[in-house]
mmCIF file of C-alpha atoms and ligand atoms in Angstrom:
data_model
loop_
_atom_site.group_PDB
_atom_site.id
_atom_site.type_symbol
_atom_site.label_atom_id
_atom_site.label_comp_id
_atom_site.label_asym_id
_atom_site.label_seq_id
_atom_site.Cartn_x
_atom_site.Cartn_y
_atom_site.Cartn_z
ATOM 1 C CA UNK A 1 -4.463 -63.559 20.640
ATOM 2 C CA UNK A 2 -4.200 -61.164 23.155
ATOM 3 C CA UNK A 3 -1.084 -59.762 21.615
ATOM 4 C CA UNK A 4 -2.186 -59.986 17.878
ATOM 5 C CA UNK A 5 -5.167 -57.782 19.082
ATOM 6 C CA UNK A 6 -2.700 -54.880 20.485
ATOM 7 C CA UNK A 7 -0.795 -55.167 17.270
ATOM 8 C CA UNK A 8 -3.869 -54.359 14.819
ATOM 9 C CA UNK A 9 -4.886 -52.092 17.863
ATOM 10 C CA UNK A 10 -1.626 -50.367 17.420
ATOM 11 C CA UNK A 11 -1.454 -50.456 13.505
ATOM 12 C CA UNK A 12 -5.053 -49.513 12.955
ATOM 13 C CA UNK A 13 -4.366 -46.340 15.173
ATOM 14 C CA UNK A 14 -1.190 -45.505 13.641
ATOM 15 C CA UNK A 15 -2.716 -45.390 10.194
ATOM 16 C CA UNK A 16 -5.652 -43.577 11.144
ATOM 17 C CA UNK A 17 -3.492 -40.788 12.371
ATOM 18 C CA UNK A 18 -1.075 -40.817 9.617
ATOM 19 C CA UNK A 19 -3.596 -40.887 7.141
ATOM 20 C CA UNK A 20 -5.378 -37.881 8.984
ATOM 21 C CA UNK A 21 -2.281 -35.994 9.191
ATOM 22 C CA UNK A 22 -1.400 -36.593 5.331
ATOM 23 C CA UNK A 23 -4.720 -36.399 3.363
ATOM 24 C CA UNK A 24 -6.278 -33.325 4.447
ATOM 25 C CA UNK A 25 -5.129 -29.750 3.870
ATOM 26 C CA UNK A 26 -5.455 -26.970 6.124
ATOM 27 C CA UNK A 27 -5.618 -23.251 4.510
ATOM 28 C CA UNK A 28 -5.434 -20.204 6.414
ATOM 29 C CA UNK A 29 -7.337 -17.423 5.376
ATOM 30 C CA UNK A 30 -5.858 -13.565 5.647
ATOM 31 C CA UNK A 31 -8.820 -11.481 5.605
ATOM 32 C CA UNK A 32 -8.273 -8.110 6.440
ATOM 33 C CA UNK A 33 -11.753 -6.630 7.140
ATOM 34 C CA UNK A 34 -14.011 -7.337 10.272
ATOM 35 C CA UNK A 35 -16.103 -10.358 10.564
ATOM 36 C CA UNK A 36 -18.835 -8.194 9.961
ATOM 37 C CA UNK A 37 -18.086 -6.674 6.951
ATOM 38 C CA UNK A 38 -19.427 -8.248 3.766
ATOM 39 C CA UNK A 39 -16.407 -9.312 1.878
ATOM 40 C CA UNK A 40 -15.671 -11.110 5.493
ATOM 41 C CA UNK A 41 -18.496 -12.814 5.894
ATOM 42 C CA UNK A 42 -18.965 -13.860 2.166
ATOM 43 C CA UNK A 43 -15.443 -15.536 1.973
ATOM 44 C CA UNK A 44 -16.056 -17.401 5.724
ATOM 45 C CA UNK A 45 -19.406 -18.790 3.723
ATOM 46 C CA UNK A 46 -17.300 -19.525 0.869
ATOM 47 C CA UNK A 47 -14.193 -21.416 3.061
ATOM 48 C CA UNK A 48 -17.139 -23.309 4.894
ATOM 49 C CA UNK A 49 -18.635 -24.337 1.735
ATOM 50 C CA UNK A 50 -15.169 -25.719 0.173
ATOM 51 C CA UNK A 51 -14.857 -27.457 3.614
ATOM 52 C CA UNK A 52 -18.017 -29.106 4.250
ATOM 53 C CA UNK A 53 -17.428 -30.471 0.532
ATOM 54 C CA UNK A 54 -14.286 -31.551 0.216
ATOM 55 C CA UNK A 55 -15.161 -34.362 2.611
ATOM 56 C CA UNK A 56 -12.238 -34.080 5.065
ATOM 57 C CA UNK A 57 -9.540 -33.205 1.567
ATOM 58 C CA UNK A 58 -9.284 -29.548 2.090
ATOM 59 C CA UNK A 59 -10.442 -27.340 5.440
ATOM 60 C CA UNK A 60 -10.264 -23.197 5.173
ATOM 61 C CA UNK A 61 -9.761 -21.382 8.661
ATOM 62 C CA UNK A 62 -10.917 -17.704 8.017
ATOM 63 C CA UNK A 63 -8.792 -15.057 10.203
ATOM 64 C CA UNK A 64 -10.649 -11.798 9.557
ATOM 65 C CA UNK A 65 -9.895 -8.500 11.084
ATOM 66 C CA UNK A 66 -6.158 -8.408 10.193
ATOM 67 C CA UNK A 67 -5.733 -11.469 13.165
ATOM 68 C CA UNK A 68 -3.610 -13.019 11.141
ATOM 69 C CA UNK A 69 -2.049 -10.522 8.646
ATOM 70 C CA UNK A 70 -3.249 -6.795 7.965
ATOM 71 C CA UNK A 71 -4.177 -5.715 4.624
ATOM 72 C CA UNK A 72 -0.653 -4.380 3.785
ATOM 73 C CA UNK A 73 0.525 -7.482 4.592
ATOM 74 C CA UNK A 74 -1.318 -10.169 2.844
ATOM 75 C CA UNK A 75 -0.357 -10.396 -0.498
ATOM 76 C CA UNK A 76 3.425 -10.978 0.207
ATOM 77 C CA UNK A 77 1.792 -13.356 2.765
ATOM 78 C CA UNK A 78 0.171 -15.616 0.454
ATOM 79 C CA UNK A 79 3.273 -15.499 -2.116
ATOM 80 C CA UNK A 80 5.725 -16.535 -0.024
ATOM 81 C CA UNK A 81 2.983 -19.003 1.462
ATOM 82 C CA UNK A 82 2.806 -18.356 5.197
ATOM 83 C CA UNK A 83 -0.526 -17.543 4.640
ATOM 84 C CA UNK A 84 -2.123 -20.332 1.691
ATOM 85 C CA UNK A 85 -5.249 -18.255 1.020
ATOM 86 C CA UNK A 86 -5.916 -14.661 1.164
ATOM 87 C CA UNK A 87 -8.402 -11.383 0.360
ATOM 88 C CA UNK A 88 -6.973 -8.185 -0.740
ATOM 89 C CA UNK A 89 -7.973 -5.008 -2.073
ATOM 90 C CA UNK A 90 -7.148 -4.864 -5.892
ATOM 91 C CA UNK A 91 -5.834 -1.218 -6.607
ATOM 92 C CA UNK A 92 -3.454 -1.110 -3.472
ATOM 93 C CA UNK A 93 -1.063 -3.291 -5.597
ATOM 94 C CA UNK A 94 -0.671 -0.897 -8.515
ATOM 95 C CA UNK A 95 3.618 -1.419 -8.009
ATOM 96 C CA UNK A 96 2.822 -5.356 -8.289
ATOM 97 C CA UNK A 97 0.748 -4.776 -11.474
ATOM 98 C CA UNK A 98 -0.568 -1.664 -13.064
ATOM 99 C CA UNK A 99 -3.551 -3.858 -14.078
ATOM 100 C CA UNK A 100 -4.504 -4.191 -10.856
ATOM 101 C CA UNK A 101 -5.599 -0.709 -9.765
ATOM 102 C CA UNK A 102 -7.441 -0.066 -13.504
ATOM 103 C CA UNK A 103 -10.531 -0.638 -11.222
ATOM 104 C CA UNK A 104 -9.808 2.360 -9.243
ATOM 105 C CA UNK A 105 -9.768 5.093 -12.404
ATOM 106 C CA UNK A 106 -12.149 7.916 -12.214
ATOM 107 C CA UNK A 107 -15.229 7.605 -14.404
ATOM 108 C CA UNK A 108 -13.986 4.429 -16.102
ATOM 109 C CA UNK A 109 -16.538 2.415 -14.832
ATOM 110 C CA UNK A 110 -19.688 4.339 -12.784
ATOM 111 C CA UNK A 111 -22.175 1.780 -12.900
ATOM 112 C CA UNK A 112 -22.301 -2.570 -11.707
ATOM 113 C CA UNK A 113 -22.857 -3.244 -15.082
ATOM 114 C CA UNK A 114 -19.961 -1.271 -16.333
ATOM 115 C CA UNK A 115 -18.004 -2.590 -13.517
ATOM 116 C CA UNK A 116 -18.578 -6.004 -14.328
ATOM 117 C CA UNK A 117 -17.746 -5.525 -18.038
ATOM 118 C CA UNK A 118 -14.024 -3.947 -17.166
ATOM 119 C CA UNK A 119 -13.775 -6.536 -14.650
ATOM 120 C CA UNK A 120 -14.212 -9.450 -17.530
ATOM 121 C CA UNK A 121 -12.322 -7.553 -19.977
ATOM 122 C CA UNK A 122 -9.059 -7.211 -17.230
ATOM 123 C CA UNK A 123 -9.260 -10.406 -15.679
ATOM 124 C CA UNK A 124 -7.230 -12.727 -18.431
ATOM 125 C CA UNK A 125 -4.438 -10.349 -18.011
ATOM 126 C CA UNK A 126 -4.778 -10.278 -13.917
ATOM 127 C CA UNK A 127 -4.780 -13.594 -14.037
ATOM 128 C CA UNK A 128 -1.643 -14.200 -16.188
ATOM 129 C CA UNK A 129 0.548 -11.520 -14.198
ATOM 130 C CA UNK A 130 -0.691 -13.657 -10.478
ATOM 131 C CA UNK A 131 0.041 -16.354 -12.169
ATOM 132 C CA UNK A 132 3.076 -15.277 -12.950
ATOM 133 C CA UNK A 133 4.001 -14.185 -9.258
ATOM 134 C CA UNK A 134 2.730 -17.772 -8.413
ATOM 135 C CA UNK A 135 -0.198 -17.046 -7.192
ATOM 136 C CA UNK A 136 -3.952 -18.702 -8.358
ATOM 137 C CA UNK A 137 -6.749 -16.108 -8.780
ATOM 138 C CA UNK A 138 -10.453 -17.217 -7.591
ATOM 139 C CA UNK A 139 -12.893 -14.992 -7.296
ATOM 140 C CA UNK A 140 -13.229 -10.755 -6.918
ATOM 141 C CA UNK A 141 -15.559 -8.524 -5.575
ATOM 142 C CA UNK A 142 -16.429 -4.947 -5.413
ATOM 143 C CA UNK A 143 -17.040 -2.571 -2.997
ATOM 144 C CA UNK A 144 -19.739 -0.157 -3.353
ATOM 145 C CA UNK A 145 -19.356 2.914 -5.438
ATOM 146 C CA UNK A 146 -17.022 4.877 -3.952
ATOM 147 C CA UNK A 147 -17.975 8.564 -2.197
ATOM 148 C CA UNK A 148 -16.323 11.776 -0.455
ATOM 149 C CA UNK A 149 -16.593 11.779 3.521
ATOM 150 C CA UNK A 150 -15.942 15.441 4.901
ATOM 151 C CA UNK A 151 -16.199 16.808 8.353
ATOM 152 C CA UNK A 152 -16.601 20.133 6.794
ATOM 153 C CA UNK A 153 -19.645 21.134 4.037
ATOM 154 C CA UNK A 154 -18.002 21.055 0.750
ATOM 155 C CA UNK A 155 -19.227 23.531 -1.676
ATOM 156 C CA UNK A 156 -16.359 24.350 -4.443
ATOM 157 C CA UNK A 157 -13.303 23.655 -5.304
ATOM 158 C CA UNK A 158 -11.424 25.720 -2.716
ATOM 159 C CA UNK A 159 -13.386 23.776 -0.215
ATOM 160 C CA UNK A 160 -10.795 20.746 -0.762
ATOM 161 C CA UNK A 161 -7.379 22.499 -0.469
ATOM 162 C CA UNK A 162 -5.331 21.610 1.998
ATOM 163 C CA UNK A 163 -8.257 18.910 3.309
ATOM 164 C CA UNK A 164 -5.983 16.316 5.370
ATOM 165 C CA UNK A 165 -7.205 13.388 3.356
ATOM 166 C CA UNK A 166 -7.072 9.837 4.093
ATOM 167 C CA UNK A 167 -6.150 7.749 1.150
ATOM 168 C CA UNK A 168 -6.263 3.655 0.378
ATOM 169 C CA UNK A 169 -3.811 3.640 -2.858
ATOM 170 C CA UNK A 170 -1.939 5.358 -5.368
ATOM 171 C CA UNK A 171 -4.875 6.412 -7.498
ATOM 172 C CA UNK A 172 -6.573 8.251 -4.055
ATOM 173 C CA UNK A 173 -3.480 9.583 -3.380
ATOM 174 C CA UNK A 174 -3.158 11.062 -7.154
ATOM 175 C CA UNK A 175 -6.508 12.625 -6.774
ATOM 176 C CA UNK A 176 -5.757 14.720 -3.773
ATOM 177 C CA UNK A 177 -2.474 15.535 -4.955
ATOM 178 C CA UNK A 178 -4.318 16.699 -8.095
ATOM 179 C CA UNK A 179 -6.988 18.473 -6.132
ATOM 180 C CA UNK A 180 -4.377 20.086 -3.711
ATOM 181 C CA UNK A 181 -5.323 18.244 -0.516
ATOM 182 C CA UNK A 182 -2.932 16.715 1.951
ATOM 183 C CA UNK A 183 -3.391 12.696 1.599
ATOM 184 C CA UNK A 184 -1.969 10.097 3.784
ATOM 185 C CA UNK A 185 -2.310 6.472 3.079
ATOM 186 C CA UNK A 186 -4.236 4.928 6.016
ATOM 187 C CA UNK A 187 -5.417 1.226 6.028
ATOM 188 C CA UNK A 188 -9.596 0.414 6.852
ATOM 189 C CA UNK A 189 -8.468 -0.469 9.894
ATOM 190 C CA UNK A 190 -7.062 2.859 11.514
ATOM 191 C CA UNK A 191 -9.494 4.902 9.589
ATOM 192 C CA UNK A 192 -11.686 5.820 12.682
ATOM 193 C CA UNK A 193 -8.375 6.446 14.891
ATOM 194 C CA UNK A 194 -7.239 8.628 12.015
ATOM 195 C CA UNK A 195 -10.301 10.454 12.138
ATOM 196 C CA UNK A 196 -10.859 10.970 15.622
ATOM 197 C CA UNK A 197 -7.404 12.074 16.418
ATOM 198 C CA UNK A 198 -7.753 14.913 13.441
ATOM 199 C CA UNK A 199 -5.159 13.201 11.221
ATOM 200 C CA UNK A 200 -7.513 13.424 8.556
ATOM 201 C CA UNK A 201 -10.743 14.779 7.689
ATOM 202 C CA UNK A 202 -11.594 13.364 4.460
ATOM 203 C CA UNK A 203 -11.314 10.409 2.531
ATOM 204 C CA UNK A 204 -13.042 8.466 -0.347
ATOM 205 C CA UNK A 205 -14.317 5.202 0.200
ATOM 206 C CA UNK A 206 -17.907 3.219 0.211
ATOM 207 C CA UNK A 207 -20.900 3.935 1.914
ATOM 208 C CA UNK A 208 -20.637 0.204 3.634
ATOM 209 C CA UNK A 209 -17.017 1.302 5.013
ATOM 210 C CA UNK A 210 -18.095 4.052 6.428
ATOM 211 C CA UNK A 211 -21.283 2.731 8.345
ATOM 212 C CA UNK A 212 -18.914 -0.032 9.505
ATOM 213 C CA UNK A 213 -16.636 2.442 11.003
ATOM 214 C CA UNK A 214 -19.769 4.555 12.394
ATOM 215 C CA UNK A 215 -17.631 7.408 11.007
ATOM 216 C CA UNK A 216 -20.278 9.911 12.299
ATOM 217 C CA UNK A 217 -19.270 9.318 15.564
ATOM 218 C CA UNK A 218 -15.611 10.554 14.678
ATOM 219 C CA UNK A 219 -17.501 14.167 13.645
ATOM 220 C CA UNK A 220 -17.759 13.217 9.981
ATOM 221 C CA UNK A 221 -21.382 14.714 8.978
ATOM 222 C CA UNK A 222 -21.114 14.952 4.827
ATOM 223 C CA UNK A 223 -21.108 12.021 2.442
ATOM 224 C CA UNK A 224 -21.104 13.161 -1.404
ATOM 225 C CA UNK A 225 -22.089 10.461 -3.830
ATOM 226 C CA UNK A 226 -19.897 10.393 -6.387
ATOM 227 C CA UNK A 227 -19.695 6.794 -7.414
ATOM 228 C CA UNK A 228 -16.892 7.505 -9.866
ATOM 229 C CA UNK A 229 -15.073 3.583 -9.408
ATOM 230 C CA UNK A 230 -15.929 0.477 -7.934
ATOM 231 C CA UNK A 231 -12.773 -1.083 -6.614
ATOM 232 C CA UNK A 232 -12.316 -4.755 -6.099
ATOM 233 C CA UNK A 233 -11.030 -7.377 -2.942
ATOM 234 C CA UNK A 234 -9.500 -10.397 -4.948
ATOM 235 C CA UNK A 235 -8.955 -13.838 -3.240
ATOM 236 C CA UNK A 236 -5.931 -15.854 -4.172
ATOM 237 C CA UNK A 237 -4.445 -18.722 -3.401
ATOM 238 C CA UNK A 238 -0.581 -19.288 -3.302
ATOM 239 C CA UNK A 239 0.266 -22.039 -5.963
ATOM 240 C CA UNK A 240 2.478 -24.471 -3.818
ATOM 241 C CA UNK A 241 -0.707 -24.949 -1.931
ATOM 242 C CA UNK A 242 -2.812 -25.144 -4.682
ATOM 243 C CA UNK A 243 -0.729 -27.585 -6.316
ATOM 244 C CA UNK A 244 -1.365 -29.933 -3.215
ATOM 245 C CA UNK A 245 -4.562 -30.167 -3.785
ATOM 246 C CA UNK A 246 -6.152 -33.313 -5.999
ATOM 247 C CA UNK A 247 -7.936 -31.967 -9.454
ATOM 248 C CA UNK A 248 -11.500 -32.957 -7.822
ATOM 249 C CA UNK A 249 -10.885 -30.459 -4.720
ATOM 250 C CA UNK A 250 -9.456 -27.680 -7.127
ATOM 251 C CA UNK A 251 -12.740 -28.043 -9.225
ATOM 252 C CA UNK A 252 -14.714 -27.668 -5.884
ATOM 253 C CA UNK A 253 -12.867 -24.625 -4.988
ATOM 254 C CA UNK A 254 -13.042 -23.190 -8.173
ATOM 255 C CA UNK A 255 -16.892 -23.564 -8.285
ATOM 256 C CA UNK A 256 -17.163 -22.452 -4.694
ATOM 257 C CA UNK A 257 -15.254 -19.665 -5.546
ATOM 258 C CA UNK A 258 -17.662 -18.565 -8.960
ATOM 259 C CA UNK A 259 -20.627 -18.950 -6.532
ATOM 260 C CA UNK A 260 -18.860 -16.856 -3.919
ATOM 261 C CA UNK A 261 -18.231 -14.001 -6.435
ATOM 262 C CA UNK A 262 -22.150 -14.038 -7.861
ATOM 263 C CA UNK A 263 -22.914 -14.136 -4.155
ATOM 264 C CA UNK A 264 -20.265 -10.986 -3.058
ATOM 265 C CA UNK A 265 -21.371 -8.603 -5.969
ATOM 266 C CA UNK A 266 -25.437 -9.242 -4.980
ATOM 267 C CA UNK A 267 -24.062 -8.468 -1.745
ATOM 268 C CA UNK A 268 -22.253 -4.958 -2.954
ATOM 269 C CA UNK A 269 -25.204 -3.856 -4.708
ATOM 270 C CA UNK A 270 -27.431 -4.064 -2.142
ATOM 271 C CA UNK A 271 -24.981 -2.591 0.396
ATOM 272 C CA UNK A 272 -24.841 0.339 -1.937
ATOM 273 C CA UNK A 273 -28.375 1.420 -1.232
ATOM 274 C CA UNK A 274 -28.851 0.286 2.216
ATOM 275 C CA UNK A 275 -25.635 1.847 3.706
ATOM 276 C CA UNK A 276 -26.020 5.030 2.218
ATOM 277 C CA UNK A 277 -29.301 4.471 4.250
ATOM 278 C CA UNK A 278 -27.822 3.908 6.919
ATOM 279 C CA UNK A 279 -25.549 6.726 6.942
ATOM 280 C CA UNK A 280 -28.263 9.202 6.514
ATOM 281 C CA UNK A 281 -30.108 7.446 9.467
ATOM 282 C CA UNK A 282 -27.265 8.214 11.235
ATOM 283 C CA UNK A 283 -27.947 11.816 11.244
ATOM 284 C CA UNK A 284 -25.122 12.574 8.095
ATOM 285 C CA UNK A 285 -26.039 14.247 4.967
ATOM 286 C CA UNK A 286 -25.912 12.386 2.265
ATOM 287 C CA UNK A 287 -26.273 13.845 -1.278
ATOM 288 C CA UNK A 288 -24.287 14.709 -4.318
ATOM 289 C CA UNK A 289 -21.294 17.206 -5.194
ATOM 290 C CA UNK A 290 -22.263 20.371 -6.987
ATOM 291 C CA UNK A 291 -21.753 20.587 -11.168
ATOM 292 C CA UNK A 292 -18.138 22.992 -10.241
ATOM 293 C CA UNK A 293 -16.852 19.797 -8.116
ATOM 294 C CA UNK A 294 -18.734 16.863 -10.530
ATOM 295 C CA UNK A 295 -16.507 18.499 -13.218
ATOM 296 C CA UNK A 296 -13.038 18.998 -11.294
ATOM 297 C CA UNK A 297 -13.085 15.343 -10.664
ATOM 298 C CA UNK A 298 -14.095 14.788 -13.962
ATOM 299 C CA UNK A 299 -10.915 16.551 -15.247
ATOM 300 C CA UNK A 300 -9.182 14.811 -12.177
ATOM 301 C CA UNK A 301 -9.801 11.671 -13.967
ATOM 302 C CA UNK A 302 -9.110 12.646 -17.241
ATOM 303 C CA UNK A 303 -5.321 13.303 -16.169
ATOM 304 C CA UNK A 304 -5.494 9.877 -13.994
ATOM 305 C CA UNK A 305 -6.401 7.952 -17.223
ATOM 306 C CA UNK A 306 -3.359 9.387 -19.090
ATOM 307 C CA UNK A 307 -1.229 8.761 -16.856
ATOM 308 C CA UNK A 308 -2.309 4.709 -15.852
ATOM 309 C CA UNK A 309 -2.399 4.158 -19.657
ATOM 310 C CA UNK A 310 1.644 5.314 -19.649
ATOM 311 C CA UNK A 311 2.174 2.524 -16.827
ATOM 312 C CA UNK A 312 -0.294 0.182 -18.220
ATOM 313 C CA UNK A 313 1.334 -0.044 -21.630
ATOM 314 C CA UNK A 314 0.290 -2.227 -24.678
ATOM 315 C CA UNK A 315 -1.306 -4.374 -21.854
ATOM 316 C CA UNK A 316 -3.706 -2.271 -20.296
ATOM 317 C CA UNK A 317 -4.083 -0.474 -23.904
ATOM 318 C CA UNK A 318 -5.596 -4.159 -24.542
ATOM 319 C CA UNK A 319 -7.909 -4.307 -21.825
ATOM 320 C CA UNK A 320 -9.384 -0.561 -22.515
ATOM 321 C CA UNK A 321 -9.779 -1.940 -25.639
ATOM 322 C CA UNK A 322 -11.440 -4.846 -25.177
ATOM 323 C CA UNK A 323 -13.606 -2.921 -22.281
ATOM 324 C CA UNK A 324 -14.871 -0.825 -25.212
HETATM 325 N N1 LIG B 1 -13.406 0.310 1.655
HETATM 326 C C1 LIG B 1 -12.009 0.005 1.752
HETATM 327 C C2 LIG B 1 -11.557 -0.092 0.348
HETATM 328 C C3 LIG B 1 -12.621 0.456 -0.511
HETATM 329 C C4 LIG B 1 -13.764 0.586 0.393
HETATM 330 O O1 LIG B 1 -14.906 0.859 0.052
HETATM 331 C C5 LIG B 1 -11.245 1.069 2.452
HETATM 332 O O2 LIG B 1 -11.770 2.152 2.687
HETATM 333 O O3 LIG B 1 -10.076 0.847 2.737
#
């Protein structure tokens, strides 16, 4: 007896184990903004959601910050799968997929609700072209509408030229090329380095980035409104790993991942008030660019659209179309 009980002893515990090691997944997920930061913190709600559920078939590890891959790094992460799961900013993959960065035009889309209707009208064709890199889409969110940090007032034209300007992708870099300022392309993470070493002393990016940053500490006192694009994080998955997955835990993750989207642009809107807010609590001043400036970025974006509809061909002609 004593024997037949260390045998089932021995073969219960082996199976337990085996089956532990074999029926769960684990994901790691590449975030590349700081815990704090509302993208962040929405996906670690989403990857605790999908695990709670799953019961034991699927567990998500956030890494935010850049801990496990920075934000130049992530997408090539997740396709080649050293990273399963991943966040990245849309428009910074432009060379991957001109469809990507449509979110990051000038004027296309100045409003949520316009937002939101260019992000359903690009999103079969986003879709398809991941897809095609093996890579499942689930969910995107934007950041707030995008403004002008300055250390200096800027009251014309003239006031930009030669501006070292820190830039996020090729449509930011366009637009100071366009405007004559000197852009370098700096990830969130080094922004406040950038700044406080003089590298730069401009850029364009959200109100929420810049309270994060505290980027009036670095001697950056102007923020003009100009909300001309709402750029987008994505989250996607690399296929291999998705494929691992049984169809019941793909369904949860895919309704996870809806909820986590409704969730993230609630989130962006109301960032968009409050951390302008906050920025003017801060002691910055916070207001919009003169009718001179309102129209050089106008014409800015004019040339911008031209030009992305060249690289976009018949596909993004499609999604302007169906946009309009
Ligand atoms: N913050 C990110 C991307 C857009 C935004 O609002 C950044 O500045 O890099």
């Amino acid at each position: 007896m004593k024997l037949l009980n260390k045998i089932l002893v021995i073969f219960f515990t082996l199976l337990f184990s085996t089956n532990l090691a074999i029926s769960g997944e684990k994901w790691d997920m590449a975030l590349a903004y700081g815990a704090g930061n509302f993208h962040s913190a929405n996906a670690t709600a989403f990857a605790k959601s999908v695990t709670e559920k799953s019961g034991g078939k699927l567990t998500i590890v956030t890494h935010p910050g850049g801990s496990l891959y920075k934000g130049g790094e992530i997408f090539r992460a997740v396709r080649t799968g050293q990273a399963q799961i991943g966040e990245r900013f849309m428009s910074a993959l432009g060379k991957e997929d001109p469809l990507l960065e449509v979110d990051s035009q000038p004027f296309l889309a100045t409003s949520y609700n316009d937002a939101m209707k260019l992000y359903k009208a690009s999103k079969p064709e986003i879709v398809k072209g991941l897809d095609a890199k093996g890579l499942v889409f689930l969910y995107a969110v934007p950041w707030p509408a995008q403004g002008l940090y300055s250390k200096k007032e800027i009251n014309s034209v003239a006031d930009l030229k030669g501006l070292k300007f820190r830039a996020y992708n090729s449509a930011t870099i366009r637009i100071a090329e366009l405007t004559g300022m000197a852009p370098t392309k700096i990830e969130a993470a080094e922004i406040s380095q950038a700044f406080s070493t003089g590298a730069v002393e401009s850029m364009i990016t959200s109100p929420t980035t810049g309270k994060n940053k505290k980027i009036w500490e670095n001697g950056v006192g102007y923020f003009y409104d100009i909300a001309a694009w709402f750029p987008k994080n994505m989250v996607i998955v690399n296929k291999d790993a998705w494929n691992k997955l049984d169809s019941a835990t793909q369904k949860l993750v895919m309704k996870e991942a809806a909820l986590a989207e409704r969730k993230g642009w609630d989130l962006s809107k109301k960032g968009n008030v409050a951390d302008k807010k906050a920025l003017a609590d801060a002691g910055m001043k916070v207001g919009k660019v003169n009718s001179a400036l309102q129209k050089h970025f106008q014409e800015v974006g004019a040339t911008m659209a031209k030009e992305w509809a060249d690289r976009a061909g018949s596909r993004g002609a499609g999604v302007l179309a169906a946009y309009r």
